[in-house]
PDB file of C-alpha atoms in Angstrom:
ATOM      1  CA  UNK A   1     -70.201  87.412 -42.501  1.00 49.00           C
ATOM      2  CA  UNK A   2     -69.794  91.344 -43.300  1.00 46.00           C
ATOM      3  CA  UNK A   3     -66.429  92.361 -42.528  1.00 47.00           C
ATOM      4  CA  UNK A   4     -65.402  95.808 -40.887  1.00 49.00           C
ATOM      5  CA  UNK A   5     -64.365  98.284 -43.875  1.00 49.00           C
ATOM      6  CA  UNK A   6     -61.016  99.742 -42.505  1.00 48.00           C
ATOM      7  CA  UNK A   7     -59.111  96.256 -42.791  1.00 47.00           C
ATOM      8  CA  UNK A   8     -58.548  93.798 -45.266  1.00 50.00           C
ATOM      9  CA  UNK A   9     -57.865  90.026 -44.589  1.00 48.00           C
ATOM     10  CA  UNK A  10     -55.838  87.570 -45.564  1.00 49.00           C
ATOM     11  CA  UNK A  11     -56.506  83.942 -45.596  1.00 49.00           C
ATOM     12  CA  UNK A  12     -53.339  82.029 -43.469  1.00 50.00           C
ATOM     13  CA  UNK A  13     -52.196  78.714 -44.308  1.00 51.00           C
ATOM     14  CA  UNK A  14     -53.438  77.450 -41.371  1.00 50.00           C
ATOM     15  CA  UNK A  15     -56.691  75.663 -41.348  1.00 52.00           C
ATOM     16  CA  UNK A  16     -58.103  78.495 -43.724  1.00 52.00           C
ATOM     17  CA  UNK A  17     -58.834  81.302 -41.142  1.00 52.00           C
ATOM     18  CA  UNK A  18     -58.647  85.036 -41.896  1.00 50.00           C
ATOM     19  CA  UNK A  19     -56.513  87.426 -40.312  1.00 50.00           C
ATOM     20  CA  UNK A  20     -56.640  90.919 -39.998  1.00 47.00           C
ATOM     21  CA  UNK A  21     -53.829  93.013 -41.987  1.00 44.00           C
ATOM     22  CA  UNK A  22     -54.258  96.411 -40.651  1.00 44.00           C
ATOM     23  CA  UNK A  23     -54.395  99.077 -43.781  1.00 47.00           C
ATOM     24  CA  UNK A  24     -55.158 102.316 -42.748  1.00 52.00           C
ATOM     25  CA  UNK A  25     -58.526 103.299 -45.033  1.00 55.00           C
ATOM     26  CA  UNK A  26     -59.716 106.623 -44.039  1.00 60.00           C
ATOM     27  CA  UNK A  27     -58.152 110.398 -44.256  1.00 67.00           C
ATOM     28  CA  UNK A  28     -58.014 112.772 -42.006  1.00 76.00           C
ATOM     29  CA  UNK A  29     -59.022 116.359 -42.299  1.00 78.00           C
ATOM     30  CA  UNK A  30     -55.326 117.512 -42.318  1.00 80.00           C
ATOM     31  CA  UNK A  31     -54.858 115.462 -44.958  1.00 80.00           C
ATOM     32  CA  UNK A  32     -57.525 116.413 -47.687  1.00 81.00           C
ATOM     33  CA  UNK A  33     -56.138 120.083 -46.362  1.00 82.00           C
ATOM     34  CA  UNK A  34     -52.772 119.545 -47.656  1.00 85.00           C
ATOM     35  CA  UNK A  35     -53.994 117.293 -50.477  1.00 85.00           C
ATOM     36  CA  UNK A  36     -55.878 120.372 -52.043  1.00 84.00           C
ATOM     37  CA  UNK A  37     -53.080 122.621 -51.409  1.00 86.00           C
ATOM     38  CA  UNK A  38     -51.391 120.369 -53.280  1.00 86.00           C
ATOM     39  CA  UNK A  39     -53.652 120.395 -56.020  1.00 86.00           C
ATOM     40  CA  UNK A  40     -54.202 124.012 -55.847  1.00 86.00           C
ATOM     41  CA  UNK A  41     -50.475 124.629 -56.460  1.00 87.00           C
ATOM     42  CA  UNK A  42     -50.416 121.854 -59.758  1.00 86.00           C
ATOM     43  CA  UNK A  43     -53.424 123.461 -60.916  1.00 85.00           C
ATOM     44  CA  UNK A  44     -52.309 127.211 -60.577  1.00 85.00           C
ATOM     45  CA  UNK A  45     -48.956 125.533 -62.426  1.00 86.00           C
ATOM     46  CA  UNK A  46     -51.210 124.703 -65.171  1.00 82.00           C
ATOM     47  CA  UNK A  47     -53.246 127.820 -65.523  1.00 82.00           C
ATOM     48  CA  UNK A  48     -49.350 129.978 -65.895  1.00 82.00           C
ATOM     49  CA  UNK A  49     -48.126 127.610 -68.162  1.00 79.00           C
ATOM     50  CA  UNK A  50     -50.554 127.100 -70.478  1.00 75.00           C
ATOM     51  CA  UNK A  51     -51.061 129.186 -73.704  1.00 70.00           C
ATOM     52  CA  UNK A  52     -54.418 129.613 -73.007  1.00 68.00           C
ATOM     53  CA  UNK A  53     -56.590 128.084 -69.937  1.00 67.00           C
ATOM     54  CA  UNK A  54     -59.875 126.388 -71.059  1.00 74.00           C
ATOM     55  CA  UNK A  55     -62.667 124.932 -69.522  1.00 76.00           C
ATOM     56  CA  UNK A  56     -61.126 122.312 -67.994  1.00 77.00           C
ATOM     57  CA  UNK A  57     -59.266 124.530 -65.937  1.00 78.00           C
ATOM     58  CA  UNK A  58     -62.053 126.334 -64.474  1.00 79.00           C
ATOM     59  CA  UNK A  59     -64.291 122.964 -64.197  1.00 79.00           C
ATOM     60  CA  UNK A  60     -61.031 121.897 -61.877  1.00 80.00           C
ATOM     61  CA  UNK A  61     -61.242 124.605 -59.778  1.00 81.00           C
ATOM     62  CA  UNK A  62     -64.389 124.602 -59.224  1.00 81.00           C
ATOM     63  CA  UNK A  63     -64.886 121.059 -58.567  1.00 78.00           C
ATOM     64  CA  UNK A  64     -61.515 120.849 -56.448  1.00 78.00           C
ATOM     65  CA  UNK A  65     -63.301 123.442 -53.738  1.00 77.00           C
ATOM     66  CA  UNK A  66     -66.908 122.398 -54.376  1.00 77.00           C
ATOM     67  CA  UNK A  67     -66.119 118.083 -53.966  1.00 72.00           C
ATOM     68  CA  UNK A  68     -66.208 118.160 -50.301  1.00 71.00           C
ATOM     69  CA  UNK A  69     -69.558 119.900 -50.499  1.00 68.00           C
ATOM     70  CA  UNK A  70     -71.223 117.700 -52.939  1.00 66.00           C
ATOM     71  CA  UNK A  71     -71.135 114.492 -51.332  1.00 57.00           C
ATOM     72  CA  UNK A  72     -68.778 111.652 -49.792  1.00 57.00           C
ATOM     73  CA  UNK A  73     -68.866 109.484 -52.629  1.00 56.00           C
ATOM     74  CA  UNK A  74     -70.708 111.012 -55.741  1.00 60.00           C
ATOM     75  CA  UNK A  75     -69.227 108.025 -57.994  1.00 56.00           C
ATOM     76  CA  UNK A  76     -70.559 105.293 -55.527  1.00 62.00           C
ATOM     77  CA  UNK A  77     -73.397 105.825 -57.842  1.00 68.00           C
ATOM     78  CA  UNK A  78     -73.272 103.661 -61.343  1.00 70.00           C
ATOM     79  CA  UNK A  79     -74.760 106.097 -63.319  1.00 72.00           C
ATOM     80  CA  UNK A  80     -72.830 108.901 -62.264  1.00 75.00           C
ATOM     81  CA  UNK A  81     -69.876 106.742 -62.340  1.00 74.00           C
ATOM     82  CA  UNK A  82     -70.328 105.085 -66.125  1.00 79.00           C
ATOM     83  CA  UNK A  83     -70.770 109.603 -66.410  1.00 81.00           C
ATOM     84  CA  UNK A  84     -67.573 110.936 -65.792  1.00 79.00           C
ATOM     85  CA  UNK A  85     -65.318 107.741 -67.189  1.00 81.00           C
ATOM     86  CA  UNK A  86     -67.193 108.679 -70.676  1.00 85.00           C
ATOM     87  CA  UNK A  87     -66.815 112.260 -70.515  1.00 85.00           C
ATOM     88  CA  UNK A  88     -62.941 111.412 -69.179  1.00 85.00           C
ATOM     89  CA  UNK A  89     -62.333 108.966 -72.264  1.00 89.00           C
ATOM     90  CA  UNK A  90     -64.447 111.791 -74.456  1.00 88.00           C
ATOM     91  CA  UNK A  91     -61.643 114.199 -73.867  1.00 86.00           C
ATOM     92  CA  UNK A  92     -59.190 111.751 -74.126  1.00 87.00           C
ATOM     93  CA  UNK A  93     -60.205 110.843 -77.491  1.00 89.00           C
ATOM     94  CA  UNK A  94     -60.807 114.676 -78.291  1.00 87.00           C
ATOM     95  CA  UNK A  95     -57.520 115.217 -77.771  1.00 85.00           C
ATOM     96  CA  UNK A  96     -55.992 112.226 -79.356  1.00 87.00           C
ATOM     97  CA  UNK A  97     -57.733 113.983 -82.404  1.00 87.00           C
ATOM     98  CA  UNK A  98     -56.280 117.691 -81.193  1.00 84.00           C
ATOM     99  CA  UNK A  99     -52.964 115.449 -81.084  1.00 84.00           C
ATOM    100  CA  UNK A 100     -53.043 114.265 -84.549  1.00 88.00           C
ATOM    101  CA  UNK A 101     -55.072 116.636 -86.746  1.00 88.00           C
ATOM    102  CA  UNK A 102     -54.595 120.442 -85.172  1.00 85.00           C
ATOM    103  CA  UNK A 103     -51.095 119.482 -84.131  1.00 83.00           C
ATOM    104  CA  UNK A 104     -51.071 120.586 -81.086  1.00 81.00           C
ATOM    105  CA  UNK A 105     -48.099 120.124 -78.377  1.00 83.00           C
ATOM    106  CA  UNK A 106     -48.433 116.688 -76.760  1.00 85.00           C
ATOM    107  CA  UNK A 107     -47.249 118.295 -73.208  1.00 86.00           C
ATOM    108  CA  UNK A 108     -49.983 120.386 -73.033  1.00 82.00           C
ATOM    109  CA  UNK A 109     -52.525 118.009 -73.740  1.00 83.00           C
ATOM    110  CA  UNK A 110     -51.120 115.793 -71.236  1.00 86.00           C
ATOM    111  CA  UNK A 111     -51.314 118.604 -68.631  1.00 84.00           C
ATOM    112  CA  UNK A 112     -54.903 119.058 -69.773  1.00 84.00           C
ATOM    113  CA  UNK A 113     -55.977 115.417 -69.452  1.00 87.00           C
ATOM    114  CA  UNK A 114     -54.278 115.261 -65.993  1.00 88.00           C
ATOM    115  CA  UNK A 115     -56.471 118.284 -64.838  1.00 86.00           C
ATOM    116  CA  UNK A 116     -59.729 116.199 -66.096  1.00 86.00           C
ATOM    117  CA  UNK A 117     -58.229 112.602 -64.136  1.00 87.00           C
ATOM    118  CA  UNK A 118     -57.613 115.030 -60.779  1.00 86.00           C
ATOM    119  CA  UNK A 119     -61.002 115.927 -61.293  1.00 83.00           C
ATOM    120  CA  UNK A 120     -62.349 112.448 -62.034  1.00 82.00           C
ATOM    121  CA  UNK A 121     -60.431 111.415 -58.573  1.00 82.00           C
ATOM    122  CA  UNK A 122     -61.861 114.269 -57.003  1.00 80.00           C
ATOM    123  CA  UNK A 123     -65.006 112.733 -57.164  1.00 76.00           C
ATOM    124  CA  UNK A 124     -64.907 109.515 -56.110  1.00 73.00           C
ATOM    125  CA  UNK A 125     -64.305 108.144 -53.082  1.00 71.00           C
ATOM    126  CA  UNK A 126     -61.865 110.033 -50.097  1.00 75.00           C
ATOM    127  CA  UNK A 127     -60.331 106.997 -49.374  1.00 79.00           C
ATOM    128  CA  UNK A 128     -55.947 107.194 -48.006  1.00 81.00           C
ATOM    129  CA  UNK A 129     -55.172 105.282 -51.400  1.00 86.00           C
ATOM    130  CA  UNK A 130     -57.120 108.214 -53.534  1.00 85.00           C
ATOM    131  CA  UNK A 131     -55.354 110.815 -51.859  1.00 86.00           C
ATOM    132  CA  UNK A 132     -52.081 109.148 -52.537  1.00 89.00           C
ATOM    133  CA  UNK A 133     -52.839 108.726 -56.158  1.00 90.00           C
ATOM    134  CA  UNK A 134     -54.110 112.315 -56.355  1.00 89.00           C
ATOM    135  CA  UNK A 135     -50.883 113.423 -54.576  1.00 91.00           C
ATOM    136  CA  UNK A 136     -49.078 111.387 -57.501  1.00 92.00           C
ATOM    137  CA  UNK A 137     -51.199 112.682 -60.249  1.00 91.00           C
ATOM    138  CA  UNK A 138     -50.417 116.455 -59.118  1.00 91.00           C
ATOM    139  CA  UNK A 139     -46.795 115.658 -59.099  1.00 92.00           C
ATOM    140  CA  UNK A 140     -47.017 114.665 -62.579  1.00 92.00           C
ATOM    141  CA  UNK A 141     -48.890 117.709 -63.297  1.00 89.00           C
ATOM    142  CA  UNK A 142     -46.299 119.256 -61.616  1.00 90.00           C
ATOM    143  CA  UNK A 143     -43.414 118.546 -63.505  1.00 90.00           C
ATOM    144  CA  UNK A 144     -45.412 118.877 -66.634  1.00 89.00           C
ATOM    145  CA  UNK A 145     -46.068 122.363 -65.897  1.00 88.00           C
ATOM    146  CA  UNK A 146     -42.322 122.956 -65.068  1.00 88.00           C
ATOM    147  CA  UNK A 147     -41.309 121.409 -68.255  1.00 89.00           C
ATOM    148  CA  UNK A 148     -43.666 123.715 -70.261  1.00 87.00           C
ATOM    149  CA  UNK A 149     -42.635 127.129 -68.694  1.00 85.00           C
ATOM    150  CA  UNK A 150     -39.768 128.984 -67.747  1.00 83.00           C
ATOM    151  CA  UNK A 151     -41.945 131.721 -65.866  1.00 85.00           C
ATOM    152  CA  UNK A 152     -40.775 132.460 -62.397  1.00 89.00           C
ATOM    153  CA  UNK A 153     -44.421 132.389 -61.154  1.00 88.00           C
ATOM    154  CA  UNK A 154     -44.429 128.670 -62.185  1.00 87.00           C
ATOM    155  CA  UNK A 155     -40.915 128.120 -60.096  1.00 89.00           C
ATOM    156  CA  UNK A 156     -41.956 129.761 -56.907  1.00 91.00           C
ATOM    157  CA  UNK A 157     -44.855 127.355 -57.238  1.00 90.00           C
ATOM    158  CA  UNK A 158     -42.941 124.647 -57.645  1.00 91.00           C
ATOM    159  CA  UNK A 159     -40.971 125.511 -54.088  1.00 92.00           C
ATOM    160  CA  UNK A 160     -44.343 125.737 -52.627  1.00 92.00           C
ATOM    161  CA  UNK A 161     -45.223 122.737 -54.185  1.00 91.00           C
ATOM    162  CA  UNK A 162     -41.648 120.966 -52.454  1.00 92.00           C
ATOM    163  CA  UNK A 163     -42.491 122.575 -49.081  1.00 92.00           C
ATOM    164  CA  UNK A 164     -46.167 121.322 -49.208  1.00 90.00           C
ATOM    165  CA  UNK A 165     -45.269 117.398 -50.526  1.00 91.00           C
ATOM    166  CA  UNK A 166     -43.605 115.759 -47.385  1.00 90.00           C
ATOM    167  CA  UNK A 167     -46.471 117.526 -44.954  1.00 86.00           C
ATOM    168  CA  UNK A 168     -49.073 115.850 -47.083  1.00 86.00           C
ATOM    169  CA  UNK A 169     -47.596 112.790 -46.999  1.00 87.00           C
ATOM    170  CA  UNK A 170     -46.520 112.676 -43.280  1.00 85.00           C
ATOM    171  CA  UNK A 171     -50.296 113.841 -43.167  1.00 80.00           C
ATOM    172  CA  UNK A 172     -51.772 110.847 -44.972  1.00 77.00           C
TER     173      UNK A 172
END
């Protein structure tokens, strides 16, 4: 039997039939809206608190505003998929070795590797449960950022960032 996609089911105690629990599975267009505002504001974070922005920041913003025009679920494919986890555990490993060899502050490499998971996310599937973890991933950002600057550009972003955060999630 193929089962509808928005639900999932559990099987009762009860002579073994499935019921319906009732999960909501899709987003709505408010809510991407506010999720990339969200992300906009983490990313923007980033770029003032970082010594020096590098590719990964521009391949973020580019693929943050471009994702909705490439395609529902670019990942759905296995080869792209198998893709972006090895370039992801590439620049993990790249800067395990930036970590260890160039010495090179472990915040900022954290802040960098959560810009290339937000963009791994970004491209996957649009699915309630991805927005929530890319609303949890910018948080993280977030605070990272705050933690590496004192700048007042990056604190009136973070009181954008705390007006946006309970609209997205009423939103999702």
């Amino acid at each position: 039997r193929i089962r509808p996609s928005g639900h999932r089911y559990i099987k009762t105690a009860n002579a073994g039939k499935w019921c319906v629990l009732s999960i909501k599975n899709t987003t709505t267009k408010w809510s991407q809206i506010t999720t990339r505002l969200l992300l906009t504001t983490s990313g923007l974070a980033h770029l003032n608190a970082a010594d020096h922005p590098s590719i990964v920041v521009y391949g973020f913003f580019t693929l943050l505003y471009l994702s909705p025009f490439i395609g529902q679920n670019v990942l759905a494919k296995k080869s792209w998929l198998l893709t972006v986890n090895a370039l992801t555990l590439g620049y993990l490993l790249f800067g395990l070795g930036q970590l260890f060899i160039i010495k090179v502050g472990p915040l900022s490499l954290a802040s960098s590797f959560l810009l290339v998971l937000l963009t791994n996310k970004l491209l996957g599937p649009n699915t309630a449960r991805d927005q929530l973890q890319l609303v949890l991933l910018s948080l993280l950002q977030m605070v990272i950022a705050t933690a590496l600057s004192s700048d007042l550009s990056v604190g009136v972003l973070l009181l954008a960032y705390a007006l946006i955060l309970p609209w997205t999630l009423v939103t999702l």
